[in-house]
XYZ file of C-alpha atoms in Angstrom:
414
model
C 60.606 1.176 29.223
C 61.466 4.625 30.545
C 57.888 5.698 29.784
C 56.456 2.655 31.580
C 58.602 3.303 34.651
C 57.650 6.981 34.602
C 53.986 5.936 34.535
C 54.510 3.671 37.557
C 56.291 6.493 39.371
C 53.398 8.855 38.621
C 50.726 6.328 39.660
C 52.540 5.651 42.920
C 51.668 9.201 44.007
C 47.910 8.640 43.746
C 46.001 8.220 47.011
C 44.617 4.740 47.654
C 41.039 5.744 46.810
C 42.219 6.722 43.302
C 44.767 3.931 42.765
C 45.015 2.067 39.468
C 46.790 -1.165 38.399
C 50.280 -1.372 36.934
C 50.736 -0.802 33.195
C 50.477 -4.255 31.646
C 53.949 -4.181 30.049
C 55.301 -4.627 33.565
C 53.950 -8.182 33.530
C 55.598 -9.490 30.368
C 58.148 -7.168 28.801
C 61.669 -8.722 28.814
C 63.395 -5.340 29.113
C 61.291 -4.421 32.132
C 62.139 -7.784 33.692
C 65.874 -7.200 33.151
C 65.608 -3.885 34.969
C 63.879 -5.660 37.847
C 66.678 -8.215 38.004
C 69.332 -5.509 38.247
C 67.519 -2.972 40.426
C 65.471 -5.285 42.630
C 66.563 -8.905 42.790
C 70.288 -8.233 42.663
C 70.233 -5.106 44.793
C 67.574 -5.689 47.473
C 67.147 -8.376 50.139
C 65.537 -11.621 48.949
C 64.712 -14.595 51.190
C 66.042 -17.857 49.731
C 65.928 -20.500 52.493
C 65.561 -21.467 56.138
C 68.533 -22.489 58.270
C 66.916 -25.910 58.820
C 67.236 -26.510 55.073
C 70.905 -27.262 55.901
C 70.670 -28.898 59.336
C 74.061 -30.685 59.508
C 77.667 -29.797 58.581
C 78.171 -30.271 54.855
C 74.466 -29.948 54.028
C 73.801 -27.618 51.121
C 70.915 -26.134 49.131
C 71.360 -24.763 45.616
C 69.698 -21.426 44.810
C 69.480 -19.590 41.481
C 68.355 -15.970 41.670
C 68.595 -13.334 38.984
C 71.069 -15.398 36.965
C 73.342 -15.833 39.989
C 74.101 -19.440 41.026
C 74.477 -19.710 44.806
C 74.701 -22.347 47.481
C 73.445 -22.173 51.076
C 75.744 -24.447 53.069
C 76.501 -25.301 56.692
C 80.216 -25.573 57.391
C 82.054 -27.917 59.707
C 82.091 -25.002 62.171
C 78.231 -25.127 62.141
C 78.037 -21.685 60.514
C 75.475 -21.205 57.720
C 76.977 -19.391 54.740
C 75.824 -18.360 51.279
C 78.499 -18.813 48.618
C 78.808 -18.372 44.875
C 78.727 -21.684 42.998
C 81.028 -20.283 40.307
C 84.484 -21.878 40.254
C 87.273 -19.316 40.636
C 89.265 -20.932 37.811
C 87.153 -20.869 34.638
C 83.704 -19.939 36.019
C 81.953 -23.312 35.840
C 78.963 -24.056 38.093
C 80.249 -26.419 40.790
C 76.991 -28.375 40.645
C 76.983 -28.619 36.853
C 78.518 -31.219 34.584
C 77.593 -34.787 35.467
C 76.081 -33.885 38.832
C 72.858 -35.870 39.218
C 69.620 -33.858 39.305
C 68.982 -34.668 42.971
C 72.524 -33.704 44.038
C 72.272 -30.564 41.920
C 69.409 -29.302 44.077
C 70.574 -30.297 47.564
C 72.683 -32.792 49.436
C 75.603 -33.232 51.814
C 79.253 -33.016 50.810
C 82.687 -32.958 52.441
C 83.855 -30.754 49.598
C 82.671 -29.380 46.242
C 84.579 -30.390 43.134
C 84.437 -28.441 39.896
C 83.437 -30.804 37.076
C 85.801 -29.100 34.624
C 89.332 -29.149 36.119
C 88.671 -30.663 39.564
C 89.336 -27.628 41.696
C 87.826 -28.485 45.090
C 86.401 -26.283 47.839
C 85.535 -26.854 51.469
C 81.982 -26.094 52.728
C 83.310 -22.851 54.198
C 84.265 -21.775 50.655
C 88.046 -22.065 51.038
C 90.007 -23.651 48.209
C 91.102 -27.154 49.142
C 92.963 -28.183 46.016
C 93.854 -26.765 42.584
C 95.618 -29.506 40.601
C 99.061 -28.526 39.282
C 98.485 -24.841 40.058
C 101.345 -24.707 42.559
C 103.612 -24.524 39.517
C 102.170 -21.099 38.739
C 104.372 -18.335 40.209
C 102.853 -16.451 43.140
C 99.733 -18.653 43.209
C 98.203 -18.602 46.703
C 95.171 -20.839 47.172
C 93.969 -18.602 50.020
C 93.185 -15.966 47.395
C 90.865 -18.224 45.407
C 88.099 -19.349 47.685
C 84.476 -19.199 46.581
C 83.145 -15.674 46.741
C 80.705 -15.103 49.607
C 77.209 -13.765 48.944
C 76.130 -11.174 51.466
C 73.405 -12.586 53.665
C 71.579 -12.058 56.942
C 69.533 -14.477 59.032
C 66.292 -13.286 60.604
C 64.343 -15.692 62.820
C 65.743 -18.630 60.850
C 65.070 -17.123 57.395
C 68.131 -16.624 55.162
C 68.091 -13.395 53.124
C 70.652 -12.553 50.435
C 71.754 -9.296 48.847
C 73.629 -10.201 45.674
C 75.363 -6.906 44.899
C 76.245 -6.351 48.554
C 75.164 -2.709 48.477
C 71.755 -2.744 50.211
C 71.122 -1.097 53.550
C 71.177 -3.588 56.478
C 68.141 -5.867 56.529
C 65.387 -4.149 58.530
C 62.576 -6.378 59.806
C 61.533 -4.110 62.676
C 58.150 -3.372 61.087
C 57.437 -7.090 60.781
C 58.526 -7.737 64.357
C 56.190 -5.087 65.727
C 53.174 -6.699 64.054
C 54.267 -10.276 64.819
C 54.374 -9.496 68.542
C 54.707 -12.910 70.254
C 55.573 -14.770 67.067
C 59.254 -15.693 66.763
C 60.035 -18.161 63.997
C 63.469 -18.999 65.352
C 61.799 -21.887 67.177
C 59.565 -23.031 64.309
C 60.483 -25.852 61.951
C 59.294 -26.989 58.524
C 56.794 -29.848 58.805
C 56.025 -30.213 55.096
C 56.786 -28.569 51.755
C 54.408 -28.311 48.815
C 56.493 -27.978 45.658
C 54.194 -26.155 43.239
C 56.872 -26.019 40.552
C 57.131 -23.426 37.817
C 54.090 -21.422 36.716
C 53.644 -19.360 33.546
C 52.868 -16.244 35.585
C 54.897 -13.070 36.164
C 56.099 -12.792 39.759
C 54.142 -9.572 40.401
C 50.808 -11.121 39.415
C 51.454 -13.890 41.932
C 52.456 -11.460 44.713
C 49.480 -9.172 44.008
C 47.078 -12.105 44.174
C 48.694 -13.424 47.353
C 48.540 -10.115 49.169
C 44.957 -8.950 48.511
C 41.854 -10.540 50.030
C 39.333 -8.881 47.716
C 39.338 -12.028 45.555
C 38.094 -14.148 48.492
C 34.569 -13.223 47.367
C 35.308 -14.498 43.864
C 37.655 -17.366 43.163
C 37.726 -18.436 46.860
C 34.043 -18.068 47.722
C 33.853 -21.712 48.894
C 37.335 -22.028 50.435
C 38.856 -18.897 51.989
C 35.797 -16.628 52.130
C 34.040 -18.738 54.821
C 37.300 -18.937 56.816
C 38.357 -15.294 56.439
C 35.364 -13.258 55.171
C 36.349 -10.074 53.389
C 34.280 -8.111 55.905
C 36.522 -9.246 58.786
C 39.847 -8.483 57.084
C 41.637 -5.482 58.612
C 44.192 -3.704 56.430
C 47.419 -2.599 58.079
C 48.578 0.982 58.143
C 50.485 1.730 54.907
C 53.709 2.568 56.747
C 57.057 1.615 55.285
C 57.806 1.544 51.586
C 58.647 -2.135 51.251
C 56.141 -4.159 53.271
C 52.426 -4.751 53.813
C 50.228 -6.689 56.220
C 46.597 -7.370 56.946
C 44.761 -9.278 59.663
C 42.495 -12.042 58.383
C 40.078 -12.668 61.238
C 37.993 -15.789 61.695
C 34.434 -15.630 60.397
C 31.361 -16.756 62.361
C 30.667 -19.582 59.911
C 33.879 -21.442 60.679
C 35.052 -20.122 64.091
C 35.928 -22.834 66.599
C 34.566 -20.835 69.538
C 34.957 -17.522 71.341
C 37.472 -16.359 73.939
C 37.754 -12.922 75.562
C 35.252 -11.629 73.009
C 37.229 -12.871 69.981
C 36.016 -15.540 67.585
C 38.734 -18.194 67.537
C 40.279 -19.355 64.277
C 39.948 -23.099 63.642
C 43.270 -24.936 63.663
C 44.790 -28.257 62.688
C 47.276 -28.337 65.585
C 47.397 -26.746 69.044
C 48.011 -23.007 68.938
C 51.376 -21.677 70.018
C 51.095 -21.198 73.812
C 52.613 -17.691 73.741
C 49.786 -16.244 71.647
C 46.891 -14.281 73.121
C 43.213 -14.923 72.423
C 43.340 -11.949 70.047
C 46.245 -13.456 68.098
C 44.522 -16.841 68.003
C 41.508 -15.201 66.358
C 43.344 -14.493 63.102
C 46.057 -15.174 60.586
C 48.391 -12.435 59.457
C 48.981 -11.882 55.759
C 52.430 -10.352 55.362
C 54.747 -9.497 52.500
C 58.107 -7.784 52.408
C 58.618 -6.759 48.834
C 59.714 -8.046 46.498
C 58.765 -11.642 47.441
C 59.014 -12.547 51.142
C 55.514 -13.830 51.887
C 54.392 -15.466 55.134
C 50.991 -16.174 56.651
C 51.604 -16.474 60.410
C 48.824 -18.517 61.994
C 48.413 -19.815 65.553
C 49.307 -23.416 64.671
C 50.791 -23.529 61.151
C 52.548 -20.724 59.309
C 52.703 -20.835 55.522
C 55.890 -19.501 53.932
C 55.612 -18.842 50.188
C 59.135 -19.297 48.817
C 58.958 -17.833 45.311
C 61.710 -17.067 42.809
C 61.238 -15.328 39.412
C 62.552 -17.427 36.530
C 61.672 -15.199 33.571
C 59.473 -12.305 32.423
C 56.375 -14.506 32.556
C 57.373 -17.343 34.881
C 58.169 -18.013 38.521
C 58.845 -21.012 40.712
C 57.004 -21.616 43.993
C 57.452 -23.841 47.029
C 55.321 -23.433 50.139
C 56.644 -24.541 53.515
C 54.301 -25.417 56.363
C 56.065 -24.344 59.559
C 55.031 -25.325 63.091
C 56.399 -24.632 66.585
C 59.177 -27.129 67.245
C 57.503 -28.457 70.380
C 54.452 -29.519 68.348
C 56.330 -32.208 66.433
C 55.082 -35.539 67.694
C 51.754 -34.377 69.139
C 48.828 -36.695 68.618
C 47.737 -37.002 64.959
C 50.571 -34.671 63.920
C 51.194 -36.139 60.469
C 47.492 -36.402 59.652
C 46.900 -32.796 60.712
C 49.799 -31.467 58.656
C 48.580 -33.462 55.648
C 45.082 -31.972 56.019
C 46.595 -28.478 56.090
C 48.733 -29.204 53.017
C 45.730 -30.581 51.145
C 43.709 -27.480 52.028
C 46.546 -25.325 50.706
C 46.625 -27.294 47.448
C 42.895 -26.677 47.037
C 42.993 -22.892 47.235
C 46.387 -22.630 45.546
C 44.915 -24.439 42.535
C 42.236 -21.742 42.415
C 44.853 -18.997 42.620
C 47.117 -20.633 40.075
C 44.376 -20.976 37.483
C 43.174 -17.388 37.787
C 46.736 -16.041 37.732
C 47.375 -17.835 34.457
C 44.246 -16.237 32.998
C 45.444 -12.805 34.103
C 48.885 -13.394 32.615
C 47.352 -14.299 29.246
C 45.067 -11.282 29.039
C 47.723 -8.717 30.013
C 48.689 -8.739 26.315
C 45.200 -7.670 25.260
C 44.867 -4.198 23.707
C 41.941 -3.693 26.090
C 43.945 -4.421 29.246
C 43.995 -0.822 30.442
C 41.967 1.624 32.488
C 41.478 -0.600 35.522
C 40.838 0.566 39.092
C 41.770 -0.816 42.496
C 39.535 -1.619 45.468
C 40.629 -0.517 48.935
C 41.260 -4.175 49.802
C 43.854 -4.145 47.029
C 45.962 -1.784 49.119
C 48.903 -4.189 48.824
C 48.984 -3.654 45.049
C 49.057 0.100 45.580
C 51.895 -0.304 48.089
C 53.859 -2.558 45.741
C 53.668 0.171 43.101
C 55.295 2.508 45.598
C 58.005 -0.080 46.141
C 58.582 -0.449 42.389
C 58.682 3.326 41.967
C 61.329 3.488 44.692
C 63.503 0.681 43.291
C 63.157 1.498 39.578
C 62.769 5.279 39.568
C 64.098 6.472 42.918
C 60.709 7.882 43.971
C 60.452 8.106 47.767
C 56.959 6.921 48.690
C 57.397 8.139 52.267
C 57.821 11.738 51.165
C 54.776 14.060 51.162
C 53.054 14.266 47.777
C 52.212 17.707 46.422
C 48.762 18.425 44.990
C 50.355 19.100 41.603
C 51.944 15.638 41.630
C 48.607 14.015 42.423
C 46.953 15.945 39.611
C 49.707 14.889 37.213
C 49.343 11.282 38.306
C 45.580 11.442 37.756
C 46.180 12.794 34.281
C 48.656 10.024 33.494
C 46.189 7.401 34.681
C 43.391 8.847 32.527
C 45.713 9.015 29.528
C 46.740 5.375 30.010
C 43.101 4.332 30.286
C 41.970 6.097 27.137
C 44.968 5.859 24.800
């Protein structure tokens, strides 16, 4: 694995016009995945929910990330918290035991009771009762509340940092590109639960973030809507995020305003957006897995969680401005949007599964990247930073580029 990580670090120094794909072991090797869990998913910021997932006091949502069982819960004080689900007594999952499958995922509770010895906790995490433990000398129930998971809320999105050691969450780059978008006032209108797929999380993120495949697998769905020729790649600034502007194509545009072809929509566009913003959807990712497609009427949030070296789980939320709930034909319009998503997601899902299968081929080597696969190149820089400590923002010496070129040629021919 050290050699694979060294190869990624070397490749991350190549300029975009010479970029190559990840070494294929990164898509299936269990040891590589364990390093990602420790150095990425436990130590970086990962988005796990929206605040409206727990709208009322006592509402909770269970989350499992990197082997860590958590619960997003709204307390009686109306504060949204993220807490460990591990009982402080003998480490049992509070939602385990005989908890029904539906209650195990989400619900509303006045308290949480451990199924093993009936220790109970309030929604704010404090210990409510520990049967017979008052007989233990010096036992203080205030010392045994559920452990908090470090979290931050950005525009309604709940991010967690499991080990508590990450730098403060920085979304300033996103905010600059979003401009008039502010998702604090957007709500989830529908959720498409795609379930678990037999695909490594990076294959899914790579496919999500590049539009080059519009001319292939999506030639009858996304290519007419966002032709590859109209897609503008964002400046590769920042080591942990990427964006592009997917502009409406002439074949499907709903009209023209101020010289901009307008993107067709299912619902009215957000009134704060300019004609320029209404001409496009943004394709944004904050690595490792925060993926949103801000659009004038409906924003798609891809909530993905890795579940193993070759699997991930995906839900996609359709978010709309709060004031649009109840507009004429609202439910029908949201359903049409969800059905359209299912159509192109089925295309993506099938091709991703093919890619996952062939990454074990002895001939899966020596590939090259197109400039519209810039996101893949940027994700390599992110991986090099998290796994090898390589600073992608630092200037790259000519000798380093030459060494990276040599490593890429060696990988292609060995």
